Amino acid sequence: MNGISDDRNIFIVRCGEVALKGMNKPYFERMLAERVKKLLRRYENVDVKRSDGLLFVRADRAHAREAILAEIGKVFGVSSVSPAVETLSDLDAIGAAAAAFLRERAEKDGIGTFKIEAKRADKRFPVKSPEIASRVGAYVLGVCKDLRVDVHRPDCRLFVDVRKEYSYLYAQKFAGFGGLPLGTNGKGLSLFSGGIDSPVATFMMARRGMRVEAVHFHSFPYTSERAREKVETLARTIAVYCGRFDLHAINLLPVQEQLAERCPEEEMTILLRRFMLRIAERVAIETGCGVLITGENLGQVASQTAEALIVTDEAVKLPVMRPLIAFDKTEIIDKAKEIGTYETSVLPYADCCTVFLPRHPVTKPKIERIRRSEASLDAEALIAAAVASRETVTIYPAV
Ligand code: ATP
Ligand code: MG
């Protein structure tokens, strides 16, 4: 009916920031197309093509449109996606396709009014956009007697995107996450707790194209097996977006016991955080990660005052990226809900940080005092033992 024999579902994928990447644009587009292909690989006979800064995804009608849309929506770098109808770039063919599209909407959803919005990506097309819209509208009115035009508040706004050989009709635009395609921005090691913040922080870095791995500290047997399962569940949820990754679990208890024995109680938290970073830095170097990622957030708790963060950073050479540093907690919670980690994060299992918790942690630690306290520890031996004892599991995306 629309002059095209290929009777498949089509999706127009817009690339957002990828489109701004100047000279590197082909590289980013290729990476994006690869990611879309990868996420759709379990569907047979899917075709992904790049053209004019867009991706065109075609899939057999046997695959549910919603399922394909949901998969595409998880790809970083996608700003929006529209299920579309493809037709020849000929006004009669476009008119017929528009009529068929709107008639179906009238039958299924009971729409009574519409508006056509046209855009000519191919300026050589002989008819200008406003006229395309009015001629397609007239065609629809000619064959769909129950429909009327309403340019102010239509029940259905139908977009017509006229391109060189083919044109595309769509009425819906689903927002993606934006960001950049995975694999375009190095690899980071995320300090991954069972809390609300670190899964969101990991997501945020992956959204900018960074591949991630994760390290989790526990204090078994003070922390439970269920706490560990909770962390793996969170990791699987994150893997839905950032793909399979390794999670390194490390028992921090030997460090905590020595700190409790030899250091002032109020310095316990800051000292522990310096150890976490040092251990993570070693793991990062071994696993080819160039940065550390944490869910720290300015002023949230005693260990996250500006002074405390400066003293924490001083323990390592690798950059520490803190994508949530300036968020409000409510914003972090909203994001956690959006990506599906919140429900798991709030399950009440003890974390290693709650073991040996000081009653009055220092909020303005002085680096000289902290160094003095550390001088009484077997730091190198503790760090080396922690790194060597790590247990690594590969995390696969939750289905
Ligand atoms: P979260 O919700 O991520 O647990 P939080 O507000 O509870 O964060 P802290 O417990 O002080 O904050 O931890 C700050 C950051 O330190 C976390 O976001 C995470 O990156 C890292 N971190 C804390 N506990 C652990 C842990 N058990 N294993 C790995 N990283 C941790
Ligand atoms: Mg925590």
Tab-separated table of C-alpha atoms and ligand atoms in Angstrom:
chain	number	residue	atom	x	y	z
A	1	MET	CA	0.000	0.000	0.000
A	2	ASN	CA	2.808	2.416	0.755
A	3	GLY	CA	4.812	1.255	-2.238
A	4	ILE	CA	7.291	-0.704	-0.125
A	5	SER	CA	7.413	-4.464	-0.182
A	6	ASP	CA	9.450	-4.809	2.999
A	7	ASP	CA	6.660	-5.190	5.525
A	8	ARG	CA	8.632	-4.672	8.738
A	9	ASN	CA	8.535	-2.405	11.761
A	10	ILE	CA	10.808	0.577	11.468
A	11	PHE	CA	12.272	2.718	14.215
A	12	ILE	CA	13.961	6.071	13.759
A	13	VAL	CA	16.698	6.527	16.340
A	14	ARG	CA	18.005	10.037	17.006
A	15	CYS	CA	21.527	10.364	18.232
A	16	GLY	CA	21.507	13.469	20.422
A	17	GLU	CA	24.936	14.596	21.452
A	18	VAL	CA	26.590	12.107	19.127
A	19	ALA	CA	25.400	14.345	16.326
A	20	LEU	CA	27.535	17.228	17.656
A	21	LYS	CA	30.793	15.367	17.622
A	22	GLY	CA	32.381	17.087	14.635
A	23	MET	CA	35.202	15.141	13.017
A	24	ASN	CA	34.598	12.124	15.245
A	25	LYS	CA	30.944	11.855	14.306
A	26	PRO	CA	31.275	8.723	12.128
A	27	TYR	CA	33.106	6.964	14.966
A	28	PHE	CA	30.425	7.816	17.531
A	29	GLU	CA	27.648	6.849	15.142
A	30	ARG	CA	29.320	3.547	14.393
A	31	MET	CA	29.726	2.814	18.117
A	32	LEU	CA	26.076	3.689	18.669
A	33	ALA	CA	24.922	1.427	15.839
A	34	GLU	CA	27.059	-1.394	17.280
A	35	ARG	CA	25.446	-0.989	20.703
A	36	VAL	CA	21.941	-0.990	19.243
A	37	LYS	CA	22.774	-4.139	17.255
A	38	LYS	CA	24.196	-5.786	20.344
A	39	LEU	CA	21.149	-5.085	22.480
A	40	LEU	CA	18.875	-6.395	19.749
A	41	ARG	CA	20.941	-9.472	18.932
A	42	ARG	CA	18.470	-11.882	20.478
A	43	TYR	CA	15.886	-10.818	17.909
A	44	GLU	CA	16.372	-12.507	14.554
A	45	ASN	CA	16.630	-10.581	11.363
A	46	VAL	CA	17.145	-7.084	12.731
A	47	ASP	CA	18.813	-4.544	10.527
A	48	VAL	CA	20.491	-1.315	11.711
A	49	LYS	CA	21.541	1.308	9.164
A	50	ARG	CA	23.086	4.733	9.564
A	51	SER	CA	21.879	7.517	7.339
A	52	ASP	CA	21.867	11.310	7.566
A	53	GLY	CA	22.835	11.303	11.242
A	54	LEU	CA	20.016	8.944	12.183
A	55	LEU	CA	19.810	5.213	12.771
A	56	PHE	CA	17.123	3.235	11.003
A	57	VAL	CA	16.269	-0.012	12.726
A	58	ARG	CA	14.117	-2.566	10.917
A	59	ALA	CA	12.692	-5.621	12.623
A	60	ASP	CA	10.195	-8.308	11.671
A	61	ARG	CA	6.655	-7.604	12.755
A	62	ALA	CA	6.736	-10.835	14.746
A	63	HIS	CA	8.856	-9.050	17.358
A	64	ALA	CA	6.735	-6.878	19.657
A	65	ARG	CA	7.286	-3.214	18.902
A	66	GLU	CA	7.311	-2.298	22.591
A	67	ALA	CA	10.094	-4.795	23.303
A	68	ILE	CA	12.306	-3.401	20.548
A	69	LEU	CA	11.566	0.155	21.668
A	70	ALA	CA	12.507	-0.711	25.244
A	71	GLU	CA	15.838	-2.203	24.139
A	72	ILE	CA	16.744	0.784	21.975
A	73	GLY	CA	15.777	3.110	24.826
A	74	LYS	CA	18.494	1.555	27.018
A	75	VAL	CA	21.328	2.452	24.672
A	76	PHE	CA	23.436	5.391	25.817
A	77	GLY	CA	23.749	7.997	23.079
A	78	VAL	CA	20.134	7.628	21.969
A	79	SER	CA	18.229	10.859	22.534
A	80	SER	CA	14.874	9.607	21.257
A	81	VAL	CA	13.249	6.889	19.204
A	82	SER	CA	10.086	6.809	17.126
A	83	PRO	CA	8.256	3.834	15.685
A	84	ALA	CA	7.672	4.908	12.086
A	85	VAL	CA	6.074	4.025	8.790
A	86	GLU	CA	8.260	4.117	5.701
A	87	THR	CA	6.924	5.163	2.346
A	88	LEU	CA	8.247	6.328	-1.000
A	89	SER	CA	8.978	10.052	-1.201
A	90	ASP	CA	5.995	10.754	-3.405
A	91	LEU	CA	3.057	12.861	-2.226
A	92	ASP	CA	0.382	10.312	-3.187
A	93	ALA	CA	2.272	7.504	-1.435
A	94	ILE	CA	2.791	9.709	1.647
A	95	GLY	CA	-0.889	10.720	1.624
A	96	ALA	CA	-2.006	7.081	1.432
A	97	ALA	CA	0.367	6.060	4.218
A	98	ALA	CA	-0.806	8.972	6.396
A	99	ALA	CA	-4.443	8.049	5.802
A	100	ALA	CA	-3.805	4.408	6.688
A	101	PHE	CA	-1.884	5.446	9.804
A	102	LEU	CA	-4.582	7.829	11.042
A	103	ARG	CA	-7.439	5.476	10.188
A	104	GLU	CA	-5.811	2.819	12.339
A	105	ARG	CA	-5.458	5.314	15.202
A	106	ALA	CA	-9.114	6.269	14.800
A	107	GLU	CA	-10.200	2.643	14.975
A	108	LYS	CA	-7.859	1.663	17.821
A	109	ASP	CA	-7.707	4.810	19.965
A	110	GLY	CA	-10.753	6.719	18.797
A	111	ILE	CA	-8.922	9.846	17.623
A	112	GLY	CA	-11.097	12.393	15.848
A	113	THR	CA	-8.668	15.183	14.931
A	114	PHE	CA	-5.160	15.377	13.532
A	115	LYS	CA	-2.467	17.716	12.373
A	116	ILE	CA	0.268	16.987	9.845
A	117	GLU	CA	3.712	18.485	10.470
A	118	ALA	CA	6.105	18.101	7.590
A	119	LYS	CA	9.850	18.530	7.313
A	120	ARG	CA	12.004	18.277	4.194
A	121	ALA	CA	15.381	16.788	5.012
A	122	ASP	CA	15.942	16.643	1.255
A	123	LYS	CA	15.677	20.240	0.064
A	124	ARG	CA	15.591	19.029	-3.542
A	125	PHE	CA	12.116	17.668	-2.960
A	126	PRO	CA	10.023	19.976	-5.174
A	127	VAL	CA	7.329	20.845	-2.620
A	128	LYS	CA	8.028	22.989	0.464
A	129	SER	CA	7.212	21.775	3.988
A	130	PRO	CA	3.997	23.777	4.670
A	131	GLU	CA	2.610	22.678	1.349
A	132	ILE	CA	3.558	19.042	1.932
A	133	ALA	CA	1.612	19.249	5.209
A	134	SER	CA	-1.479	20.760	3.633
A	135	ARG	CA	-1.502	18.369	0.674
A	136	VAL	CA	-1.062	15.304	2.847
A	137	GLY	CA	-3.770	16.662	5.164
A	138	ALA	CA	-6.127	17.152	2.225
A	139	TYR	CA	-5.432	13.615	1.038
A	140	VAL	CA	-6.322	12.238	4.479
A	141	LEU	CA	-9.521	14.301	4.687
A	142	GLY	CA	-10.491	13.023	1.231
A	143	VAL	CA	-10.415	9.376	2.290
A	144	CYS	CA	-11.112	9.470	6.046
A	145	LYS	CA	-14.501	11.140	6.303
A	146	ASP	CA	-14.674	10.910	10.110
A	147	LEU	CA	-11.427	12.790	10.750
A	148	ARG	CA	-11.010	16.556	11.059
A	149	VAL	CA	-7.985	18.834	11.190
A	150	ASP	CA	-7.235	20.688	14.417
A	151	VAL	CA	-4.014	22.680	14.219
A	152	HIS	CA	-4.104	23.763	17.879
A	153	ARG	CA	-4.973	20.693	19.932
A	154	PRO	CA	-5.045	17.653	17.645
A	155	ASP	CA	-5.659	14.176	19.071
A	156	CYS	CA	-2.791	13.007	16.870
A	157	ARG	CA	0.134	15.043	15.567
A	158	LEU	CA	1.599	13.143	12.631
A	159	PHE	CA	5.137	14.033	11.608
A	160	VAL	CA	6.196	13.554	8.015
A	161	ASP	CA	9.933	13.473	7.445
A	162	VAL	CA	10.619	13.642	3.726
A	163	ARG	CA	14.001	12.237	2.726
A	164	LYS	CA	15.672	11.514	-0.574
A	165	GLU	CA	14.129	8.229	-1.611
A	166	TYR	CA	11.902	7.378	1.298
A	167	SER	CA	9.845	9.345	3.766
A	168	TYR	CA	8.939	8.529	7.344
A	169	LEU	CA	5.734	9.059	9.273
A	170	TYR	CA	5.543	8.923	13.045
A	171	ALA	CA	3.410	10.254	15.853
A	172	GLN	CA	5.366	9.330	18.953
A	173	LYS	CA	8.808	10.196	20.248
A	174	PHE	CA	10.139	8.233	23.221
A	175	ALA	CA	12.991	9.872	25.119
A	176	GLY	CA	16.234	7.937	25.535
A	177	PHE	CA	18.875	8.538	28.195
A	178	GLY	CA	21.099	10.664	25.959
A	179	GLY	CA	24.800	10.524	26.786
A	180	LEU	CA	27.416	8.837	24.621
A	181	PRO	CA	27.813	5.282	23.327
A	182	LEU	CA	29.466	2.836	25.696
A	183	GLY	CA	33.108	2.263	25.004
A	184	THR	CA	33.839	5.781	23.771
A	185	ASN	CA	35.277	7.063	27.068
A	186	GLY	CA	37.709	4.676	28.722
A	187	LYS	CA	37.093	2.372	31.652
A	188	GLY	CA	36.477	3.159	35.317
A	189	LEU	CA	36.359	1.100	38.492
A	190	SER	CA	33.275	1.903	40.527
A	191	LEU	CA	33.221	1.579	44.309
A	192	PHE	CA	29.923	-0.171	44.493
A	193	SER	CA	28.068	-0.402	47.809
A	194	GLY	CA	24.566	-1.647	48.400
A	195	GLY	CA	23.286	1.902	48.871
A	196	ILE	CA	21.280	4.249	46.698
A	197	ASP	CA	24.128	6.426	45.463
A	198	SER	CA	26.818	4.218	43.991
A	199	PRO	CA	24.587	2.368	41.472
A	200	VAL	CA	23.366	5.750	40.221
A	201	ALA	CA	26.947	7.055	40.055
A	202	THR	CA	27.973	3.998	38.034
A	203	PHE	CA	25.060	4.513	35.675
A	204	MET	CA	25.935	8.202	35.219
A	205	MET	CA	29.530	7.479	34.221
A	206	ALA	CA	28.483	4.679	31.869
A	207	ARG	CA	26.007	7.097	30.330
A	208	ARG	CA	28.948	9.272	29.284
A	209	GLY	CA	30.392	6.307	27.404
A	210	MET	CA	32.666	4.917	30.122
A	211	ARG	CA	32.946	1.164	30.478
A	212	VAL	CA	32.772	0.118	34.121
A	213	GLU	CA	33.908	-2.564	36.487
A	214	ALA	CA	33.037	-2.621	40.171
A	215	VAL	CA	34.594	-3.354	43.526
A	216	HIS	CA	32.479	-4.118	46.571
A	217	PHE	CA	33.761	-4.199	50.141
A	218	HIS	CA	32.085	-6.390	52.735
A	219	SER	CA	32.880	-7.346	56.320
A	220	PHE	CA	31.840	-10.968	56.320
A	221	PRO	CA	30.741	-12.460	58.750
A	222	TYR	CA	29.530	-9.124	60.182
A	223	THR	CA	27.816	-8.448	56.903
A	224	SER	CA	25.537	-11.166	55.590
A	225	GLU	CA	25.395	-13.293	52.486
A	226	ARG	CA	22.134	-11.540	51.702
A	227	ALA	CA	23.892	-8.174	51.666
A	228	ARG	CA	26.230	-9.590	49.041
A	229	GLU	CA	23.289	-10.907	47.001
A	230	LYS	CA	21.709	-7.472	47.196
A	231	VAL	CA	24.832	-5.922	45.684
A	232	GLU	CA	24.850	-8.491	42.884
A	233	THR	CA	21.189	-7.774	42.164
A	234	LEU	CA	21.995	-4.061	41.925
A	235	ALA	CA	24.919	-4.798	39.655
A	236	ARG	CA	22.734	-6.893	37.354
A	237	THR	CA	20.282	-4.001	37.085
A	238	ILE	CA	23.104	-1.637	36.112
A	239	ALA	CA	24.424	-4.198	33.620
A	240	VAL	CA	21.156	-3.847	31.703
A	241	TYR	CA	22.510	-0.474	30.572
A	242	CYS	CA	26.262	-0.879	30.673
A	243	GLY	CA	26.591	-4.511	29.624
A	244	ARG	CA	28.317	-7.425	31.317
A	245	PHE	CA	31.039	-6.456	33.807
A	246	ASP	CA	33.244	-7.867	36.546
A	247	LEU	CA	32.426	-7.316	40.207
A	248	HIS	CA	35.301	-7.776	42.648
A	249	ALA	CA	34.276	-8.567	46.234
A	250	ILE	CA	36.804	-7.818	48.944
A	251	ASN	CA	36.645	-8.463	52.677
A	252	LEU	CA	37.579	-5.282	54.516
A	253	LEU	CA	37.371	-6.785	57.998
A	254	PRO	CA	41.142	-7.223	58.521
A	255	VAL	CA	41.599	-3.495	57.754
A	256	GLN	CA	38.727	-2.513	60.028
A	257	GLU	CA	40.025	-4.651	62.894
A	258	GLN	CA	43.469	-3.134	62.735
A	259	LEU	CA	42.058	0.396	62.523
A	260	ALA	CA	39.797	-0.253	65.523
A	261	GLU	CA	42.763	-1.543	67.493
A	262	ARG	CA	45.342	1.092	66.652
A	263	CYS	CA	43.657	4.351	65.610
A	264	PRO	CA	41.462	7.033	67.241
A	265	GLU	CA	37.825	6.031	66.945
A	266	GLU	CA	36.706	9.341	65.410
A	267	GLU	CA	39.123	8.843	62.503
A	268	MET	CA	37.830	5.380	61.692
A	269	THR	CA	35.588	6.427	58.792
A	270	ILE	CA	38.060	8.671	57.014
A	271	LEU	CA	40.867	6.134	57.429
A	272	LEU	CA	38.648	3.391	56.111
A	273	ARG	CA	37.717	5.444	53.081
A	274	ARG	CA	41.378	6.048	52.310
A	275	PHE	CA	41.944	2.304	52.478
A	276	MET	CA	38.986	1.619	50.212
A	277	LEU	CA	40.417	3.982	47.612
A	278	ARG	CA	43.927	2.575	47.873
A	279	ILE	CA	42.711	-0.996	47.473
A	280	ALA	CA	40.447	0.029	44.617
A	281	GLU	CA	43.339	1.838	42.927
A	282	ARG	CA	45.413	-1.346	42.902
A	283	VAL	CA	42.506	-3.336	41.476
A	284	ALA	CA	41.942	-0.598	38.873
A	285	ILE	CA	45.549	-0.737	37.724
A	286	GLU	CA	45.410	-4.541	37.444
A	287	THR	CA	42.177	-4.454	35.474
A	288	GLY	CA	43.050	-1.592	33.136
A	289	CYS	CA	40.708	0.990	34.675
A	290	GLY	CA	41.988	4.564	34.436
A	291	VAL	CA	39.747	6.205	37.038
A	292	LEU	CA	37.855	5.439	40.235
A	293	ILE	CA	34.148	6.224	40.572
A	294	THR	CA	32.244	6.828	43.800
A	295	GLY	CA	28.723	7.858	44.752
A	296	GLU	CA	29.965	10.532	47.129
A	297	ASN	CA	27.967	13.671	47.400
A	298	LEU	CA	29.067	16.958	48.951
A	299	GLY	CA	27.970	17.321	52.540
A	300	GLN	CA	25.816	14.176	52.642
A	301	VAL	CA	27.624	12.605	55.621
A	302	ALA	CA	30.696	13.316	57.766
A	303	SER	CA	33.035	11.592	55.309
A	304	GLN	CA	31.749	13.722	52.448
A	305	THR	CA	32.506	17.241	53.640
A	306	ALA	CA	34.840	19.121	51.309
A	307	GLU	CA	37.675	18.689	53.834
A	308	ALA	CA	37.078	14.967	54.162
A	309	LEU	CA	36.922	14.440	50.396
A	310	ILE	CA	40.236	16.266	49.960
A	311	VAL	CA	41.870	14.059	52.581
A	312	THR	CA	40.318	10.948	50.994
A	313	ASP	CA	41.618	11.881	47.544
A	314	GLU	CA	45.095	12.401	48.881
A	315	ALA	CA	45.438	8.645	49.380
A	316	VAL	CA	45.542	7.827	45.672
A	317	LYS	CA	46.998	9.018	42.379
A	318	LEU	CA	44.198	7.926	40.059
A	319	PRO	CA	41.470	10.520	39.512
A	320	VAL	CA	38.329	9.939	41.570
A	321	MET	CA	35.184	10.766	39.628
A	322	ARG	CA	32.106	11.632	41.664
A	323	PRO	CA	29.251	12.244	39.273
A	324	LEU	CA	26.738	12.850	42.095
A	325	ILE	CA	28.825	15.439	43.897
A	326	ALA	CA	26.347	18.308	43.454
A	327	PHE	CA	23.043	16.443	43.343
A	328	ASP	CA	20.402	16.713	46.032
A	329	LYS	CA	19.447	13.409	47.628
A	330	THR	CA	15.930	13.661	46.217
A	331	GLU	CA	17.379	13.943	42.710
A	332	ILE	CA	19.536	10.865	43.274
A	333	ILE	CA	16.507	8.954	44.544
A	334	ASP	CA	14.489	9.962	41.471
A	335	LYS	CA	17.261	8.715	39.213
A	336	ALA	CA	17.526	5.454	41.190
A	337	LYS	CA	13.802	4.916	40.700
A	338	GLU	CA	14.057	5.684	36.999
A	339	ILE	CA	16.823	3.154	36.387
A	340	GLY	CA	15.252	0.525	38.632
A	341	THR	CA	17.781	0.265	41.469
A	342	TYR	CA	15.909	2.066	44.235
A	343	GLU	CA	13.742	-0.826	45.469
A	344	THR	CA	16.788	-3.031	45.955
A	345	SER	CA	18.970	-0.277	47.414
A	346	VAL	CA	16.592	0.353	50.304
A	347	LEU	CA	16.582	-3.273	51.484
A	348	PRO	CA	17.916	-3.069	55.042
A	349	TYR	CA	21.089	-5.215	55.145
A	350	ALA	CA	24.162	-4.074	57.034
A	351	ASP	CA	26.958	-2.583	54.942
A	352	CYS	CA	30.652	-2.760	55.841
A	353	CYS	CA	30.585	0.945	56.713
A	354	THR	CA	28.100	0.287	59.495
A	355	VAL	CA	30.509	-2.114	61.221
A	356	PHE	CA	32.717	-0.342	63.809
A	357	LEU	CA	30.961	2.938	63.071
A	358	PRO	CA	32.437	5.809	65.139
A	359	ARG	CA	29.960	7.757	67.290
A	360	HIS	CA	31.515	11.117	66.438
A	361	PRO	CA	33.430	10.962	63.155
A	362	VAL	CA	35.750	13.879	62.363
A	363	THR	CA	34.208	16.143	59.772
A	364	LYS	CA	37.297	18.288	59.192
A	365	PRO	CA	40.193	15.846	59.224
A	366	LYS	CA	43.743	17.187	59.023
A	367	ILE	CA	46.001	15.341	56.657
A	368	GLU	CA	49.013	15.444	59.037
A	369	ARG	CA	47.064	13.761	61.829
A	370	ILE	CA	45.636	11.178	59.460
A	371	ARG	CA	49.126	10.357	58.163
A	372	ARG	CA	50.363	10.012	61.733
A	373	SER	CA	47.574	7.576	62.541
A	374	GLU	CA	48.328	5.580	59.417
A	375	ALA	CA	52.001	5.342	60.367
A	376	SER	CA	50.995	2.944	63.143
A	377	LEU	CA	49.400	0.531	60.638
A	378	ASP	CA	50.729	-2.233	58.416
A	379	ALA	CA	49.143	-0.434	55.497
A	380	GLU	CA	51.025	-2.037	52.629
A	381	ALA	CA	50.477	-5.578	53.935
A	382	LEU	CA	46.762	-4.924	54.509
A	383	ILE	CA	46.292	-3.474	51.034
A	384	ALA	CA	48.236	-6.229	49.272
A	385	ALA	CA	46.309	-8.939	51.157
A	386	ALA	CA	42.973	-7.325	50.361
A	387	VAL	CA	43.750	-7.044	46.650
A	388	ALA	CA	45.027	-10.619	46.464
A	389	SER	CA	42.006	-12.056	48.256
A	390	ARG	CA	39.401	-10.538	45.944
A	391	GLU	CA	36.707	-12.784	44.545
A	392	THR	CA	35.556	-11.829	41.083
A	393	VAL	CA	32.192	-12.651	39.563
A	394	THR	CA	30.998	-11.671	36.123
A	395	ILE	CA	27.714	-9.828	36.267
A	396	TYR	CA	25.244	-10.357	33.430
A	397	PRO	CA	22.316	-8.027	32.719
A	398	ALA	CA	19.086	-8.785	34.590
A	399	VAL	CA	16.464	-10.085	32.206
B	1	ATP	P1	25.737	4.633	48.838
B	1	ATP	O1	24.289	4.902	48.790
B	1	ATP	O2	26.341	4.515	47.518
B	1	ATP	O3	26.100	3.501	49.746
B	1	ATP	P2	26.289	6.529	50.912
B	1	ATP	O4	25.608	7.801	50.876
B	1	ATP	O5	25.787	5.479	51.822
B	1	ATP	O6	26.424	5.955	49.441
B	1	ATP	P3	28.924	6.145	51.974
B	1	ATP	O7	28.522	4.880	52.598
B	1	ATP	O8	29.661	7.128	52.753
B	1	ATP	O9	27.752	6.926	51.258
B	1	ATP	O10	29.814	5.812	50.741
B	1	ATP	C1	30.200	6.751	49.814
B	1	ATP	C2	30.708	6.035	48.594
B	1	ATP	O11	31.782	5.158	48.936
B	1	ATP	C3	29.662	5.132	47.965
B	1	ATP	O12	28.825	5.818	47.089
B	1	ATP	C4	30.541	4.136	47.253
B	1	ATP	O13	31.039	4.638	46.034
B	1	ATP	C5	31.693	3.959	48.227
B	1	ATP	N1	31.376	2.852	49.148
B	1	ATP	C6	30.792	2.898	50.347
B	1	ATP	N2	30.637	1.671	50.888
B	1	ATP	C7	31.159	0.821	49.992
B	1	ATP	C8	31.307	-0.605	49.927
B	1	ATP	N3	30.851	-1.372	50.911
B	1	ATP	N4	31.894	-1.136	48.844
B	1	ATP	C9	32.315	-0.357	47.826
B	1	ATP	N5	32.206	0.971	47.828
B	1	ATP	C10	31.642	1.564	48.887
B	2	MG	MG	26.898	3.305	51.584
